[in-house]
């Protein structure tokens, strides 16, 4: 038997550290180059990221069960420092931040946990997970060889580890945590800063190992991860990555299932075929741990979104959508992939692969174990051409950019480019409208009792400490009666330069203009004519932050707010620089200060309604009450009639809304084949980057729910509707003879290919009401836009209407005799079908 770890010079200590994990408590987690070994069992581990604060505790059991049903072994999550320690030494582990409860829900489902303590998380999360107070610790510099930072980081890391130990949640204690991560994607930062970065890496690894968790530690994107810490890969593809020591397992800690959405950006989508291809290539090339980032993305509730400019939705095109529903075909296609991989597991963990060329861009990876187990992966790397290959005296058809999996080295049970799972399209159906009341937020003015006046312009976060998105900058301009512009009507030009992220300019209480940046360039400049009058003029600048940065070299030093210069051009004296004038500052909005969103406070405000309701006015609060609709379908608010602001339900913050920011990008046809990048398969160009905003059902009471909307720009609340998310239609697109897997044989040593079938199913409570489209032959298009091709069987509808109408689920074999004969002999045929669910 091969040694579990190869001991070389200088690695004896490593061996001792690793070996100690074996005899720690009631269980053990160890590893070698082939796999992790849990309680003596080798495992190929399939994992998915689910971030506990991005859903509600009531959602957790269902999300985790669906992850298990999808073939996952492990749930991976970050730990969110700023959620758990909002002020120094004051900890919070309740509600969505109840980390122990989340881990115990995973344990109850029989899954493992990879706990990424970080505590830097990136994650498009506000300030990368760091609490803002950390920025103001004297002498601190983030993520480098800095004493104050290391003290704080070690303190929080130790706090989390001790909490997990106290609850007996590490695997040697009988818990589900089988590995932990320290730091996160630090390699590129270390490269930039040099020696202090290298010293910090060594310190972080040593600090983590000394915490004696009994399970391995991981560092991702960290080529020099010190032993015994395992370095791991993040990206769209990681098949060519290998860890820095040959006795470490090959880990893919973030296989990106899609990408995040930014306000102003189109919605990225990653084809299921390409994601499956990336995973299959990783596994065929000695991969032993694969994690989907994200498996469920969820929602950036409140002000947790980072970036800046990250949307409230963190759907990520994940296998489970923002609302927790399977995103088909991605969820089902990956489920089938995982079944095929698990059938290969006995061979994968017992042998090294033999790689053979089958032609140009064609390869076979074969694993043969001494036990007789055999598994093969046949790959076609060409993004344009399909291929027929001969392997083991048998022929196999390989579509472009695909991998076929043969768990017995004979029968292909899965191909990454051939989807057996159905596709589904969801719809948002209105279930409720609202009757509104409004309250006008006052435009703040300089030199009043509730303001602070200082010389010059100050950085926004230094003042707000991120307690609010909003900071008022205010001053006064005195215009003499003899100013020439008063006679000509050529009003002066006010120019305001801001570090970001959005800016509303008010002159004498009236909105004069709005500017906003974007993720790639958060800085903004307002420059326009402003209507000034003789005498005193109030200049009120409302600077708005849209999340703090979460990634970048020393992002804690980046600025927000009006830093100037601020100038006025067109006065008799020429250009006036107002930057060093006395400026008054007011943190936040009056409504925020008086807790207007609180259900116990909102009634004390002077709300108006009916003909007095504010219509399309900036800085307006709106209130309504509503009853919860029946059923269990997920709910959302359609905010397409509004501009920008924030939303609360019963005092809980849904997040920022910004439907006025329409999506820019390159939307169009998308092929699964070829290298994927986040701008390749975009949708929603010209529409709001985010129209719908998730309302968790657990936040609702049966009746009397309070909805509060703050609107910055001036939207139309009459257009807001409460909608439910339901399945609208389902599709199947199945080729003749495409690889398939008989579910009843999962886990056995026997596999065989079955006749291809199209499977359709509607969600619980729904039935197939109509076959919208059916074509056996060479149909074209995709779900929702199928059309007949040059070859079509005229009885394509018959079997589907007979077998499916009125049923929740059905299946039809894809074979000529089912559809009245072969419409085009010699051609590769498929069945495309679209059915409505009602």
Short mmCIF file of N, CA, C and O in Angstrom, two decimals, residues 30 135 137-138 286 343 646 661 663 755 822 838:
data_model
loop_
_atom_site.label_atom_id
_atom_site.label_comp_id
_atom_site.label_asym_id
_atom_site.label_seq_id
_atom_site.Cartn_x
_atom_site.Cartn_y
_atom_site.Cartn_z
N UNK A 30 -8.20 12.94 7.48
CA UNK A 30 -6.84 13.05 6.98
C UNK A 30 -6.90 13.01 5.46
O UNK A 30 -7.99 13.07 4.86
N UNK A 135 -11.25 49.25 10.90
CA UNK A 135 -10.49 50.25 10.13
C UNK A 135 -9.91 51.33 11.05
O UNK A 135 -8.90 51.95 10.71
N UNK A 137 -8.90 50.97 14.29
CA UNK A 137 -7.95 50.54 15.31
C UNK A 137 -6.62 51.25 15.03
O UNK A 137 -6.12 51.21 13.91
N UNK A 138 -6.04 51.93 16.01
CA UNK A 138 -4.80 52.70 15.76
C UNK A 138 -3.69 51.83 15.18
O UNK A 138 -3.42 50.73 15.65
N UNK A 286 -7.46 13.91 -11.49
CA UNK A 286 -7.08 13.67 -10.09
C UNK A 286 -7.80 14.57 -9.09
O UNK A 286 -7.41 14.64 -7.93
N UNK A 343 -20.37 6.80 -8.91
CA UNK A 343 -20.17 5.45 -9.42
C UNK A 343 -18.71 5.18 -9.74
O UNK A 343 -18.26 4.03 -9.70
N UNK A 646 -34.44 52.04 -0.41
CA UNK A 646 -34.37 50.87 0.45
C UNK A 646 -35.78 50.43 0.83
O UNK A 646 -36.73 51.21 0.75
N UNK A 661 -31.61 51.84 -12.46
CA UNK A 661 -30.28 51.60 -13.04
C UNK A 661 -30.43 50.42 -14.02
O UNK A 661 -30.48 49.27 -13.62
N UNK A 663 -29.58 47.78 -17.13
CA UNK A 663 -28.44 46.92 -17.39
C UNK A 663 -27.78 47.24 -18.72
O UNK A 663 -28.45 47.34 -19.75
N UNK A 755 -32.53 3.28 -22.98
CA UNK A 755 -33.07 4.09 -24.06
C UNK A 755 -33.33 5.49 -23.53
O UNK A 755 -33.83 5.68 -22.42
N UNK A 822 -39.27 7.06 -38.51
CA UNK A 822 -38.07 7.90 -38.61
C UNK A 822 -38.28 8.97 -39.68
O UNK A 822 -38.41 8.65 -40.87
N UNK A 838 -50.03 24.21 -14.90
CA UNK A 838 -51.10 25.02 -14.30
C UNK A 838 -51.69 24.27 -13.12
O UNK A 838 -51.50 23.08 -12.95
#
